């Protein structure tokens, strides 16, 4: 069993802690982004507001605008309030989904990572729902349009983290498995199909780039939509 484990095993006070490669990659992404944000923050402090941004400043502004465009259709006037958290997660998930291009296992191919992200969105939505009108008002919302519908409404609320995590997990893991099978096949039949390696960049473009970015977009579009129902004012 240990020979097939692709991560790190740490013994702490006699307890065996297994860190899979996907978890390690997620921690590395977190560390890299912490360093990036610290560096970008220092550059913004020294920036001259009279000059057009360039370099890291321009890149940071472009990424922030992209994240804001993903969220603003749903969160509207509340976008800037939730942009620091959700925008950071958008960038981290997008980069994580692209790790397959480097031959690394994407963290989002691990169901536990996706469940943690989906539960974070779920509890944020429920917290804001309770904060908006109190516990009793939240219960009444779950009982609309009649009390007999309450069990179905609760199931609908619980279905959100399941849907978010399983959709992301299935698509990213499927792409990783398909690319692994493609390279395994090419290795077995080499050198007769060397020209087939011409097709692999196109497969990476779909499974790693297109699929990874579109799944990031879908995840946070859905999460921001349900969050907007609790934090945004209803418009006539």
One Martini backbone bead per residue (centre of mass of N, CA, C, O) as a GRO file, in nm:
protein
  236
    1UNK     BB    1   0.057   0.063  -0.020
    2UNK     BB    2   0.301   0.262   0.008
    3UNK     BB    3   0.406   0.239  -0.294
    4UNK     BB    4   0.124   0.388  -0.406
    5UNK     BB    5   0.197   0.641  -0.262
    6UNK     BB    6   0.211   1.006  -0.373
    7UNK     BB    7   0.321   1.119  -0.099
    8UNK     BB    8   0.334   1.215   0.243
    9UNK     BB    9   0.469   1.076   0.546
   10UNK     BB   10   0.364   1.156   0.883
   11UNK     BB   11   0.483   1.135   1.218
   12UNK     BB   12   0.259   1.205   1.503
   13UNK     BB   13   0.260   1.067   1.794
   14UNK     BB   14   0.201   0.785   1.623
   15UNK     BB   15   0.068   0.928   1.388
   16UNK     BB   16  -0.063   0.899   1.062
   17UNK     BB   17   0.023   1.130   0.801
   18UNK     BB   18  -0.135   1.192   0.487
   19UNK     BB   19   0.002   1.357   0.196
   20UNK     BB   20  -0.106   1.435  -0.086
   21UNK     BB   21  -0.020   1.574  -0.379
   22UNK     BB   22  -0.265   1.767  -0.396
   23UNK     BB   23  -0.222   1.900  -0.117
   24UNK     BB   24   0.064   2.002  -0.166
   25UNK     BB   25  -0.009   2.179  -0.410
   26UNK     BB   26  -0.205   2.364  -0.255
   27UNK     BB   27   0.005   2.472  -0.055
   28UNK     BB   28   0.190   2.594  -0.271
   29UNK     BB   29  -0.017   2.790  -0.384
   30UNK     BB   30  -0.056   2.947  -0.122
   31UNK     BB   31   0.239   3.043  -0.092
   32UNK     BB   32   0.263   3.188  -0.364
   33UNK     BB   33   0.027   3.389  -0.315
   34UNK     BB   34   0.139   3.523  -0.067
   35UNK     BB   35   0.392   3.634  -0.208
   36UNK     BB   36   0.246   3.789  -0.433
   37UNK     BB   37   0.070   3.981  -0.254
   38UNK     BB   38   0.303   4.109  -0.104
   39UNK     BB   39   0.451   4.222  -0.350
   40UNK     BB   40   0.213   4.379  -0.473
   41UNK     BB   41   0.165   4.562  -0.227
   42UNK     BB   42   0.441   4.704  -0.235
   43UNK     BB   43   0.405   4.820  -0.523
   44UNK     BB   44   0.150   4.992  -0.457
   45UNK     BB   45   0.284   5.174  -0.241
   46UNK     BB   46   0.509   5.286  -0.467
   47UNK     BB   47   0.314   5.394  -0.657
   48UNK     BB   48   0.229   5.611  -0.923
   49UNK     BB   49  -0.078   5.758  -0.991
   50UNK     BB   50   0.026   5.929  -1.256
   51UNK     BB   51   0.085   5.646  -1.367
   52UNK     BB   52   0.081   5.387  -1.559
   53UNK     BB   53   0.051   5.072  -1.532
   54UNK     BB   54   0.300   4.808  -1.479
   55UNK     BB   55   0.349   4.494  -1.481
   56UNK     BB   56   0.238   4.386  -1.185
   57UNK     BB   57   0.014   4.599  -1.176
   58UNK     BB   58  -0.129   4.526  -1.439
   59UNK     BB   59  -0.180   4.229  -1.378
   60UNK     BB   60  -0.347   4.270  -1.120
   61UNK     BB   61  -0.574   4.442  -1.248
   62UNK     BB   62  -0.666   4.231  -1.457
   63UNK     BB   63  -0.740   4.008  -1.256
   64UNK     BB   64  -0.944   4.171  -1.088
   65UNK     BB   65  -1.136   4.232  -1.325
   66UNK     BB   66  -1.200   3.939  -1.390
   67UNK     BB   67  -1.320   3.862  -1.113
   68UNK     BB   68  -1.536   4.085  -1.112
   69UNK     BB   69  -1.689   3.984  -1.368
   70UNK     BB   70  -1.779   3.711  -1.242
   71UNK     BB   71  -1.943   3.847  -0.983
   72UNK     BB   72  -2.124   4.107  -1.063
   73UNK     BB   73  -2.386   3.980  -1.186
   74UNK     BB   74  -2.474   3.889  -0.886
   75UNK     BB   75  -2.353   4.097  -0.655
   76UNK     BB   76  -2.296   4.376  -0.751
   77UNK     BB   77  -2.264   4.598  -0.491
   78UNK     BB   78  -2.105   4.345  -0.332
   79UNK     BB   79  -1.840   4.277  -0.478
   80UNK     BB   80  -1.612   4.435  -0.320
   81UNK     BB   81  -1.660   4.285  -0.048
   82UNK     BB   82  -1.597   3.977  -0.184
   83UNK     BB   83  -1.333   3.991  -0.358
   84UNK     BB   84  -1.093   3.906  -0.176
   85UNK     BB   85  -1.195   3.613  -0.141
   86UNK     BB   86  -1.314   3.517  -0.418
   87UNK     BB   87  -1.080   3.615  -0.596
   88UNK     BB   88  -0.863   3.436  -0.471
   89UNK     BB   89  -1.007   3.164  -0.532
   90UNK     BB   90  -1.016   3.194  -0.833
   91UNK     BB   91  -0.708   3.205  -0.882
   92UNK     BB   92  -0.634   2.939  -0.737
   93UNK     BB   93  -0.815   2.747  -0.902
   94UNK     BB   94  -0.706   2.810  -1.181
   95UNK     BB   95  -0.411   2.729  -1.121
   96UNK     BB   96  -0.474   2.441  -1.024
   97UNK     BB   97  -0.607   2.344  -1.298
   98UNK     BB   98  -0.312   2.402  -1.456
   99UNK     BB   99  -0.100   2.184  -1.341
  100UNK     BB  100  -0.110   1.970  -1.572
  101UNK     BB  101   0.100   2.122  -1.756
  102UNK     BB  102   0.338   2.029  -1.532
  103UNK     BB  103   0.265   1.728  -1.422
  104UNK     BB  104   0.055   1.788  -1.205
  105UNK     BB  105  -0.168   1.750  -0.955
  106UNK     BB  106  -0.467   1.864  -0.917
  107UNK     BB  107  -0.632   1.958  -0.634
  108UNK     BB  108  -0.932   1.925  -0.771
  109UNK     BB  109  -0.893   1.596  -0.788
  110UNK     BB  110  -0.967   1.631  -0.487
  111UNK     BB  111  -1.245   1.598  -0.298
  112UNK     BB  112  -1.162   1.742  -0.030
  113UNK     BB  113  -1.106   2.019  -0.154
  114UNK     BB  114  -1.390   2.067  -0.277
  115UNK     BB  115  -1.553   2.040  -0.016
  116UNK     BB  116  -1.420   2.274   0.133
  117UNK     BB  117  -1.507   2.493  -0.072
  118UNK     BB  118  -1.815   2.433  -0.069
  119UNK     BB  119  -1.856   2.475   0.241
  120UNK     BB  120  -1.769   2.766   0.245
  121UNK     BB  121  -2.003   2.865   0.069
  122UNK     BB  122  -2.237   2.752   0.238
  123UNK     BB  123  -2.176   2.901   0.511
  124UNK     BB  124  -2.185   3.184   0.393
  125UNK     BB  125  -2.480   3.174   0.308
  126UNK     BB  126  -2.607   3.102   0.585
  127UNK     BB  127  -2.491   3.336   0.747
  128UNK     BB  128  -2.625   3.564   0.575
  129UNK     BB  129  -2.915   3.466   0.617
  130UNK     BB  130  -2.912   3.508   0.929
  131UNK     BB  131  -2.805   3.803   0.936
  132UNK     BB  132  -3.040   3.941   0.784
  133UNK     BB  133  -3.308   3.798   0.982
  134UNK     BB  134  -3.242   3.554   1.127
  135UNK     BB  135  -3.337   3.245   1.219
  136UNK     BB  136  -3.646   3.261   1.176
  137UNK     BB  137  -3.636   3.378   0.888
  138UNK     BB  138  -3.479   3.140   0.766
  139UNK     BB  139  -3.695   2.927   0.824
  140UNK     BB  140  -3.917   3.065   0.655
  141UNK     BB  141  -3.768   3.041   0.385
  142UNK     BB  142  -3.767   2.721   0.394
  143UNK     BB  143  -4.107   2.728   0.406
  144UNK     BB  144  -4.133   2.804   0.122
  145UNK     BB  145  -4.470   2.848   0.054
  146UNK     BB  146  -4.474   2.594   0.256
  147UNK     BB  147  -4.417   2.380   0.517
  148UNK     BB  148  -4.415   2.111   0.343
  149UNK     BB  149  -4.143   2.222   0.178
  150UNK     BB  150  -3.898   2.216   0.374
  151UNK     BB  151  -3.746   1.950   0.309
  152UNK     BB  152  -3.685   2.028   0.012
  153UNK     BB  153  -3.529   2.290   0.074
  154UNK     BB  154  -3.304   2.157   0.237
  155UNK     BB  155  -3.204   1.973   0.013
  156UNK     BB  156  -3.135   2.208  -0.179
  157UNK     BB  157  -2.915   2.331   0.003
  158UNK     BB  158  -2.737   2.064   0.026
  159UNK     BB  159  -2.685   2.035  -0.289
  160UNK     BB  160  -2.473   2.252  -0.344
  161UNK     BB  161  -2.201   2.127  -0.235
  162UNK     BB  162  -2.230   1.869  -0.398
  163UNK     BB  163  -2.236   1.994  -0.680
  164UNK     BB  164  -1.974   2.159  -0.673
  165UNK     BB  165  -1.773   1.926  -0.601
  166UNK     BB  166  -1.850   1.703  -0.816
  167UNK     BB  167  -1.813   1.864  -1.074
  168UNK     BB  168  -1.517   1.939  -1.034
  169UNK     BB  169  -1.403   1.658  -0.980
  170UNK     BB  170  -1.493   1.510  -1.240
  171UNK     BB  171  -1.355   1.693  -1.455
  172UNK     BB  172  -1.060   1.697  -1.351
  173UNK     BB  173  -1.013   1.392  -1.319
  174UNK     BB  174  -1.081   1.308  -1.606
  175UNK     BB  175  -0.855   1.468  -1.744
  176UNK     BB  176  -0.618   1.326  -1.597
  177UNK     BB  177  -0.680   1.036  -1.688
  178UNK     BB  178  -0.675   1.076  -1.993
  179UNK     BB  179  -0.380   1.178  -2.011
  180UNK     BB  180  -0.253   0.928  -1.884
  181UNK     BB  181  -0.356   0.727  -2.101
  182UNK     BB  182  -0.228   0.856  -2.344
  183UNK     BB  183   0.072   0.833  -2.248
  184UNK     BB  184   0.067   0.527  -2.206
  185UNK     BB  185   0.004   0.451  -2.496
  186UNK     BB  186   0.246   0.596  -2.634
  187UNK     BB  187   0.463   0.433  -2.479
  188UNK     BB  188   0.382   0.144  -2.589
  189UNK     BB  189   0.393   0.234  -2.919
  190UNK     BB  190   0.663   0.303  -2.940
  191UNK     BB  191   0.770   0.476  -3.236
  192UNK     BB  192   0.513   0.459  -3.434
  193UNK     BB  193   0.351   0.726  -3.276
  194UNK     BB  194   0.505   1.008  -3.267
  195UNK     BB  195   0.292   1.193  -3.415
  196UNK     BB  196   0.077   1.192  -3.174
  197UNK     BB  197   0.216   1.427  -3.009
  198UNK     BB  198   0.072   1.655  -3.163
  199UNK     BB  199  -0.211   1.614  -3.003
  200UNK     BB  200  -0.151   1.682  -2.699
  201UNK     BB  201  -0.183   1.995  -2.690
  202UNK     BB  202  -0.491   1.984  -2.752
  203UNK     BB  203  -0.568   1.820  -2.502
  204UNK     BB  204  -0.458   2.023  -2.297
  205UNK     BB  205  -0.629   2.264  -2.389
  206UNK     BB  206  -0.890   2.128  -2.290
  207UNK     BB  207  -0.844   1.976  -2.005
  208UNK     BB  208  -0.667   2.216  -1.868
  209UNK     BB  209  -0.773   2.492  -1.974
  210UNK     BB  210  -1.070   2.498  -2.050
  211UNK     BB  211  -1.189   2.317  -1.824
  212UNK     BB  212  -1.055   2.461  -1.582
  213UNK     BB  213  -1.177   2.749  -1.633
  214UNK     BB  214  -1.481   2.674  -1.659
  215UNK     BB  215  -1.506   2.549  -1.373
  216UNK     BB  216  -1.439   2.806  -1.222
  217UNK     BB  217  -1.671   2.974  -1.333
  218UNK     BB  218  -1.906   2.792  -1.239
  219UNK     BB  219  -1.853   2.781  -0.938
  220UNK     BB  220  -1.867   3.105  -0.885
  221UNK     BB  221  -2.136   3.162  -1.017
  222UNK     BB  222  -2.310   2.985  -0.833
  223UNK     BB  223  -2.214   3.091  -0.558
  224UNK     BB  224  -2.288   3.396  -0.611
  225UNK     BB  225  -2.587   3.353  -0.663
  226UNK     BB  226  -2.666   3.241  -0.377
  227UNK     BB  227  -2.540   3.477  -0.222
  228UNK     BB  228  -2.719   3.708  -0.345
  229UNK     BB  229  -2.990   3.616  -0.204
  230UNK     BB  230  -2.866   3.728   0.089
  231UNK     BB  231  -2.707   4.024   0.013
  232UNK     BB  232  -2.913   4.127  -0.190
  233UNK     BB  233  -3.128   4.339  -0.310
  234UNK     BB  234  -3.438   4.352  -0.410
  235UNK     BB  235  -3.569   4.394  -0.737
  236UNK     BB  236  -3.841   4.520  -0.927
   0.00000   0.00000   0.00000
